[in-house]
Amino acid sequence: MNILLLKESNAGEQRVALIPNDIKTLIKQKHRVFVESHAGSAAGFTDDEYTSMGATICPSPKSDKDYHELFTHKDIIVRAKRPNKSRERQEAKAYMPGTILIGALDPHDPH
């Protein structure tokens, strides 16, 4: 499976859904892991730590086309928390049918 780890977009959010050691485990299980650039920075992990465990770093999306490219051919998308409103709107347009989203999505948050 192709797994994508997204960078958190809410101000003050310092968590990351997967740490580099998790990547190592997923790679051993024959998954391909893609990490949005700087996804682990706020939690103290560098892109180099993720690549050393076998992940592929992807640039952060800036346009609808970038979001589409980032989300294409990803079976699972992982994040720690629901994205901010702006990013959520962008991502919603790019999700592919059948993609599994894993994360705490704050169903009671009115944003």
CSV table of N, CA and C in Angstrom, one decimal:
chain,number,residue,atom,x,y,z
A,1,MET,N,0.8,-1.2,0.0
A,1,MET,CA,0.0,0.0,0.0
A,1,MET,C,0.9,1.2,0.0
A,2,ASN,N,0.3,2.3,-0.6
A,2,ASN,CA,1.0,3.6,-0.5
A,2,ASN,C,0.4,4.4,0.6
A,3,ILE,N,1.2,4.9,1.5
A,3,ILE,CA,0.8,5.6,2.7
A,3,ILE,C,1.4,7.0,2.6
A,4,LEU,N,0.6,8.0,2.9
A,4,LEU,CA,1.0,9.4,2.9
A,4,LEU,C,0.8,10.0,4.3
A,5,LEU,N,1.9,10.5,4.8
A,5,LEU,CA,1.9,11.2,6.1
A,5,LEU,C,1.9,12.7,5.8
A,6,LEU,N,0.8,13.4,6.3
A,6,LEU,CA,0.7,14.8,6.0
A,6,LEU,C,1.2,15.7,7.2
A,7,LYS,N,1.7,16.9,6.8
A,7,LYS,CA,2.1,17.9,7.8
A,7,LYS,C,0.8,18.5,8.4
A,8,GLU,N,0.9,18.7,9.7
A,8,GLU,CA,-0.2,19.3,10.4
A,8,GLU,C,-0.3,20.8,10.0
A,9,SER,N,-1.5,21.3,9.9
A,9,SER,CA,-1.7,22.7,9.4
A,9,SER,C,-2.2,23.7,10.5
A,10,ASN,N,-2.7,23.2,11.6
A,10,ASN,CA,-3.2,24.1,12.7
A,10,ASN,C,-2.1,24.7,13.5
A,11,ALA,N,-2.3,26.0,13.7
A,11,ALA,CA,-1.3,26.7,14.5
A,11,ALA,C,-1.1,26.1,15.9
A,12,GLY,N,0.1,25.9,16.3
A,12,GLY,CA,0.4,25.3,17.6
A,12,GLY,C,0.4,23.8,17.7
A,13,GLU,N,0.0,23.2,16.6
A,13,GLU,CA,-0.1,21.7,16.6
A,13,GLU,C,1.4,21.2,16.4
A,14,GLN,N,1.8,20.4,17.4
A,14,GLN,CA,3.2,19.9,17.4
A,14,GLN,C,3.3,18.4,17.2
A,15,ARG,N,2.2,17.8,17.1
A,15,ARG,CA,2.2,16.3,16.9
A,15,ARG,C,2.4,15.9,15.5
A,16,VAL,N,2.8,14.7,15.3
A,16,VAL,CA,2.9,14.1,14.0
A,16,VAL,C,2.3,12.7,14.1
A,17,ALA,N,1.6,12.2,13.1
A,17,ALA,CA,0.9,10.9,13.1
A,17,ALA,C,1.9,9.7,13.1
A,18,LEU,N,3.0,9.9,12.4
A,18,LEU,CA,4.0,8.8,12.3
A,18,LEU,C,5.4,9.3,12.6
A,19,ILE,N,6.2,8.6,13.4
A,19,ILE,CA,7.5,9.1,13.6
A,19,ILE,C,8.4,8.2,12.8
A,20,PRO,N,9.7,8.6,12.6
A,20,PRO,CA,10.6,7.8,11.7
A,20,PRO,C,10.6,6.3,12.0
A,21,ASN,N,10.6,5.9,13.2
A,21,ASN,CA,10.6,4.5,13.5
A,21,ASN,C,9.4,3.8,13.0
A,22,ASP,N,8.3,4.5,13.0
A,22,ASP,CA,7.0,3.9,12.4
A,22,ASP,C,7.2,3.6,10.9
A,23,ILE,N,8.0,4.5,10.2
A,23,ILE,CA,8.2,4.4,8.8
A,23,ILE,C,9.0,3.1,8.6
A,24,LYS,N,10.0,2.9,9.4
A,24,LYS,CA,10.9,1.7,9.3
A,24,LYS,C,10.0,0.4,9.3
A,25,THR,N,9.1,0.4,10.3
A,25,THR,CA,8.2,-0.7,10.4
A,25,THR,C,7.3,-0.9,9.2
A,26,LEU,N,6.7,0.2,8.7
A,26,LEU,CA,5.9,0.1,7.5
A,26,LEU,C,6.6,-0.4,6.3
A,27,ILE,N,7.8,0.1,6.1
A,27,ILE,CA,8.7,-0.3,5.0
A,27,ILE,C,9.0,-1.8,5.1
A,28,LYS,N,9.3,-2.3,6.2
A,28,LYS,CA,9.5,-3.7,6.4
A,28,LYS,C,8.3,-4.5,6.0
A,29,GLN,N,7.1,-4.0,6.2
A,29,GLN,CA,5.9,-4.7,5.9
A,29,GLN,C,5.6,-4.5,4.4
A,30,LYS,N,6.5,-4.0,3.6
A,30,LYS,CA,6.4,-3.8,2.2
A,30,LYS,C,5.5,-2.7,1.7
A,31,HIS,N,5.2,-1.7,2.6
A,31,HIS,CA,4.4,-0.5,2.2
A,31,HIS,C,5.4,0.5,1.6
A,32,ARG,N,4.9,1.4,0.8
A,32,ARG,CA,5.6,2.6,0.3
A,32,ARG,C,5.1,3.7,1.1
A,33,VAL,N,6.0,4.5,1.7
A,33,VAL,CA,5.6,5.6,2.6
A,33,VAL,C,6.1,7.0,2.0
A,34,PHE,N,5.2,7.9,1.9
A,34,PHE,CA,5.5,9.2,1.4
A,34,PHE,C,5.2,10.2,2.5
A,35,VAL,N,6.1,11.2,2.7
A,35,VAL,CA,6.0,12.1,3.8
A,35,VAL,C,6.0,13.5,3.2
A,36,GLU,N,5.0,14.3,3.6
A,36,GLU,CA,5.0,15.7,3.2
A,36,GLU,C,6.1,16.4,3.8
A,37,SER,N,6.9,17.2,3.1
A,37,SER,CA,8.1,17.9,3.6
A,37,SER,C,7.8,18.6,4.9
A,38,HIS,N,8.6,18.4,5.9
A,38,HIS,CA,8.6,19.0,7.2
A,38,HIS,C,7.4,18.5,8.0
A,39,ALA,N,6.8,17.4,7.7
A,39,ALA,CA,5.7,16.8,8.5
A,39,ALA,C,6.1,16.6,9.9
A,40,GLY,N,7.3,16.3,10.2
A,40,GLY,CA,7.7,16.0,11.6
A,40,GLY,C,8.4,17.1,12.3
A,41,SER,N,8.6,18.2,11.6
A,41,SER,CA,9.4,19.3,12.2
A,41,SER,C,9.0,19.8,13.5
A,42,ALA,N,7.7,20.1,13.7
A,42,ALA,CA,7.2,20.6,14.9
A,42,ALA,C,7.3,19.6,16.1
A,43,ALA,N,7.4,18.3,15.7
A,43,ALA,CA,7.6,17.2,16.8
A,43,ALA,C,9.1,16.9,17.0
A,44,GLY,N,10.0,17.6,16.2
A,44,GLY,CA,11.4,17.4,16.4
A,44,GLY,C,12.1,16.4,15.5
A,45,PHE,N,11.4,16.0,14.4
A,45,PHE,CA,11.9,15.1,13.4
A,45,PHE,C,12.2,15.8,12.1
A,46,THR,N,13.3,15.5,11.5
A,46,THR,CA,13.7,16.1,10.2
A,46,THR,C,13.3,15.2,9.0
A,47,ASP,N,13.3,15.8,7.9
A,47,ASP,CA,13.0,15.0,6.6
A,47,ASP,C,14.1,13.9,6.5
A,48,ASP,N,15.3,14.3,6.8
A,48,ASP,CA,16.4,13.3,6.7
A,48,ASP,C,16.2,12.0,7.5
A,49,GLU,N,15.6,12.2,8.7
A,49,GLU,CA,15.3,11.1,9.6
A,49,GLU,C,14.2,10.2,8.9
A,50,TYR,N,13.3,10.8,8.2
A,50,TYR,CA,12.2,10.0,7.5
A,50,TYR,C,12.8,9.3,6.3
A,51,THR,N,13.7,10.0,5.6
A,51,THR,CA,14.2,9.3,4.4
A,51,THR,C,15.2,8.2,4.8
A,52,SER,N,15.9,8.4,5.9
A,52,SER,CA,16.9,7.4,6.3
A,52,SER,C,16.1,6.1,6.7
A,53,MET,N,14.8,6.2,7.0
A,53,MET,CA,14.0,5.0,7.3
A,53,MET,C,13.3,4.4,6.1
A,54,GLY,N,13.5,5.1,4.9
A,54,GLY,CA,12.9,4.6,3.7
A,54,GLY,C,11.8,5.4,3.1
A,55,ALA,N,11.4,6.5,3.7
A,55,ALA,CA,10.3,7.3,3.2
A,55,ALA,C,10.7,8.2,2.0
A,56,THR,N,9.8,8.5,1.2
A,56,THR,CA,10.0,9.5,0.1
A,56,THR,C,9.4,10.8,0.5
A,57,ILE,N,10.2,11.9,0.5
A,57,ILE,CA,9.7,13.2,0.9
A,57,ILE,C,9.0,13.9,-0.3
A,58,CYS,N,7.8,14.4,-0.1
A,58,CYS,CA,7.1,15.1,-1.1
A,58,CYS,C,6.9,16.6,-0.8
A,59,PRO,N,7.0,17.5,-1.7
A,59,PRO,CA,6.9,18.9,-1.4
A,59,PRO,C,5.5,19.2,-1.0
A,60,SER,N,5.3,20.2,-0.1
A,60,SER,CA,4.0,20.7,0.4
A,60,SER,C,3.3,21.3,-0.8
A,61,PRO,N,2.0,20.9,-0.9
A,61,PRO,CA,1.2,21.4,-2.0
A,61,PRO,C,0.9,22.9,-1.9
A,62,LYS,N,0.8,23.6,-3.1
A,62,LYS,CA,0.5,25.0,-3.1
A,62,LYS,C,-0.7,25.3,-3.9
A,63,SER,N,-1.0,24.4,-4.8
A,63,SER,CA,-2.1,24.6,-5.8
A,63,SER,C,-3.0,23.4,-5.8
A,64,ASP,N,-4.2,23.5,-6.5
A,64,ASP,CA,-5.1,22.4,-6.7
A,64,ASP,C,-4.3,21.2,-7.4
A,65,LYS,N,-3.5,21.6,-8.4
A,65,LYS,CA,-2.8,20.6,-9.1
A,65,LYS,C,-1.8,19.8,-8.1
A,66,ASP,N,-1.1,20.6,-7.3
A,66,ASP,CA,-0.2,20.0,-6.3
A,66,ASP,C,-0.9,19.1,-5.4
A,67,TYR,N,-2.0,19.5,-4.9
A,67,TYR,CA,-2.8,18.6,-4.0
A,67,TYR,C,-3.2,17.3,-4.7
A,68,HIS,N,-3.7,17.4,-5.9
A,68,HIS,CA,-4.1,16.3,-6.7
A,68,HIS,C,-2.9,15.3,-6.9
A,69,GLU,N,-1.7,15.9,-7.2
A,69,GLU,CA,-0.5,15.0,-7.4
A,69,GLU,C,-0.1,14.4,-6.1
A,70,LEU,N,-0.2,15.1,-5.0
A,70,LEU,CA,0.2,14.5,-3.7
A,70,LEU,C,-0.7,13.4,-3.3
A,71,PHE,N,-2.0,13.5,-3.6
A,71,PHE,CA,-3.0,12.5,-3.1
A,71,PHE,C,-3.2,11.4,-4.1
A,72,THR,N,-2.8,11.5,-5.3
A,72,THR,CA,-3.0,10.5,-6.3
A,72,THR,C,-2.2,9.2,-6.0
A,73,HIS,N,-2.8,8.1,-6.1
A,73,HIS,CA,-2.2,6.8,-5.9
A,73,HIS,C,-1.8,6.5,-4.4
A,74,LYS,N,-2.5,7.2,-3.5
A,74,LYS,CA,-2.2,7.0,-2.1
A,74,LYS,C,-3.4,6.2,-1.5
A,75,ASP,N,-3.1,5.0,-0.9
A,75,ASP,CA,-4.2,4.2,-0.4
A,75,ASP,C,-4.6,4.6,1.0
A,76,ILE,N,-3.7,5.1,1.8
A,76,ILE,CA,-4.0,5.6,3.2
A,76,ILE,C,-3.3,6.9,3.4
A,77,ILE,N,-4.1,7.9,4.0
A,77,ILE,CA,-3.5,9.2,4.3
A,77,ILE,C,-3.6,9.3,5.8
A,78,VAL,N,-2.5,9.7,6.5
A,78,VAL,CA,-2.4,9.7,7.9
A,78,VAL,C,-2.1,11.1,8.4
A,79,ARG,N,-2.8,11.5,9.4
A,79,ARG,CA,-2.5,12.8,10.0
A,79,ARG,C,-2.9,12.8,11.5
A,80,ALA,N,-2.4,13.7,12.3
A,80,ALA,CA,-2.7,13.7,13.7
A,80,ALA,C,-4.1,14.3,14.0
A,81,LYS,N,-4.4,15.4,13.3
A,81,LYS,CA,-5.5,16.2,13.6
A,81,LYS,C,-6.2,16.8,12.4
A,82,ARG,N,-7.4,17.1,12.4
A,82,ARG,CA,-8.1,17.7,11.3
A,82,ARG,C,-7.4,19.0,10.8
A,83,PRO,N,-7.3,19.2,9.5
A,83,PRO,CA,-6.5,20.3,9.0
A,83,PRO,C,-7.3,21.6,9.3
A,84,ASN,N,-6.6,22.7,9.1
A,84,ASN,CA,-7.3,24.0,9.2
A,84,ASN,C,-8.3,24.2,8.1
A,85,LYS,N,-9.2,25.1,8.2
A,85,LYS,CA,-10.3,25.2,7.3
A,85,LYS,C,-9.9,25.4,5.8
A,86,SER,N,-8.9,26.2,5.6
A,86,SER,CA,-8.4,26.5,4.2
A,86,SER,C,-7.8,25.2,3.6
A,87,ARG,N,-7.0,24.5,4.4
A,87,ARG,CA,-6.4,23.3,3.8
A,87,ARG,C,-7.4,22.2,3.7
A,88,GLU,N,-8.3,22.1,4.6
A,88,GLU,CA,-9.4,21.1,4.5
A,88,GLU,C,-10.2,21.2,3.2
A,89,ARG,N,-10.5,22.5,2.8
A,89,ARG,CA,-11.2,22.7,1.6
A,89,ARG,C,-10.3,22.2,0.4
A,90,GLN,N,-9.1,22.5,0.4
A,90,GLN,CA,-8.2,22.1,-0.7
A,90,GLN,C,-8.1,20.6,-0.8
A,91,GLU,N,-7.9,20.0,0.4
A,91,GLU,CA,-7.7,18.5,0.4
A,91,GLU,C,-9.0,17.8,0.0
A,92,ALA,N,-10.1,18.3,0.4
A,92,ALA,CA,-11.4,17.7,0.1
A,92,ALA,C,-11.6,17.5,-1.5
A,93,LYS,N,-11.0,18.4,-2.2
A,93,LYS,CA,-11.1,18.4,-3.7
A,93,LYS,C,-10.2,17.3,-4.3
A,94,ALA,N,-9.2,16.9,-3.5
A,94,ALA,CA,-8.1,16.1,-4.0
A,94,ALA,C,-8.2,14.6,-3.6
A,95,TYR,N,-9.0,14.3,-2.6
A,95,TYR,CA,-9.1,12.9,-2.1
A,95,TYR,C,-9.6,12.0,-3.3
A,96,MET,N,-9.0,10.9,-3.4
A,96,MET,CA,-9.3,9.9,-4.4
A,96,MET,C,-10.4,8.9,-3.9
A,97,PRO,N,-11.3,8.4,-4.7
A,97,PRO,CA,-12.3,7.4,-4.2
A,97,PRO,C,-11.5,6.2,-3.6
A,98,GLY,N,-12.0,5.7,-2.5
A,98,GLY,CA,-11.4,4.6,-1.9
A,98,GLY,C,-10.2,4.8,-0.9
A,99,THR,N,-9.7,6.1,-0.9
A,99,THR,CA,-8.6,6.4,0.0
A,99,THR,C,-9.1,6.4,1.5
A,100,ILE,N,-8.3,5.8,2.3
A,100,ILE,CA,-8.6,5.7,3.8
A,100,ILE,C,-7.9,6.8,4.4
A,101,LEU,N,-8.6,7.6,5.3
A,101,LEU,CA,-8.0,8.7,6.0
A,101,LEU,C,-8.0,8.3,7.5
A,102,ILE,N,-6.8,8.4,8.1
A,102,ILE,CA,-6.7,8.0,9.5
A,102,ILE,C,-6.2,9.3,10.3
A,103,GLY,N,-6.9,9.6,11.3
A,103,GLY,CA,-6.5,10.7,12.2
A,103,GLY,C,-7.6,11.2,13.1
A,104,ALA,N,-7.3,12.0,14.0
A,104,ALA,CA,-8.3,12.6,14.9
A,104,ALA,C,-8.9,13.8,14.2
A,105,LEU,N,-10.2,13.6,13.8
A,105,LEU,CA,-10.8,14.6,12.9
A,105,LEU,C,-11.7,15.7,13.6
A,106,ASP,N,-11.8,15.6,14.9
A,106,ASP,CA,-12.6,16.6,15.6
A,106,ASP,C,-14.0,16.8,15.1
A,107,PRO,N,-14.8,15.8,15.2
A,107,PRO,CA,-16.1,15.9,14.6
A,107,PRO,C,-17.0,17.0,15.3
A,108,HIS,N,-16.7,17.4,16.5
A,108,HIS,CA,-17.5,18.4,17.2
A,108,HIS,C,-16.9,19.8,17.0
A,109,ASP,N,-15.8,20.0,16.3
A,109,ASP,CA,-15.3,21.3,16.0
A,109,ASP,C,-16.1,22.0,14.9
A,110,PRO,N,-16.6,23.1,15.2
A,110,PRO,CA,-17.6,23.8,14.3
A,110,PRO,C,-16.9,24.4,13.0
A,111,HIS,N,-15.6,24.4,13.0
A,111,HIS,CA,-15.0,25.0,11.8
A,111,HIS,C,-15.3,24.2,10.6
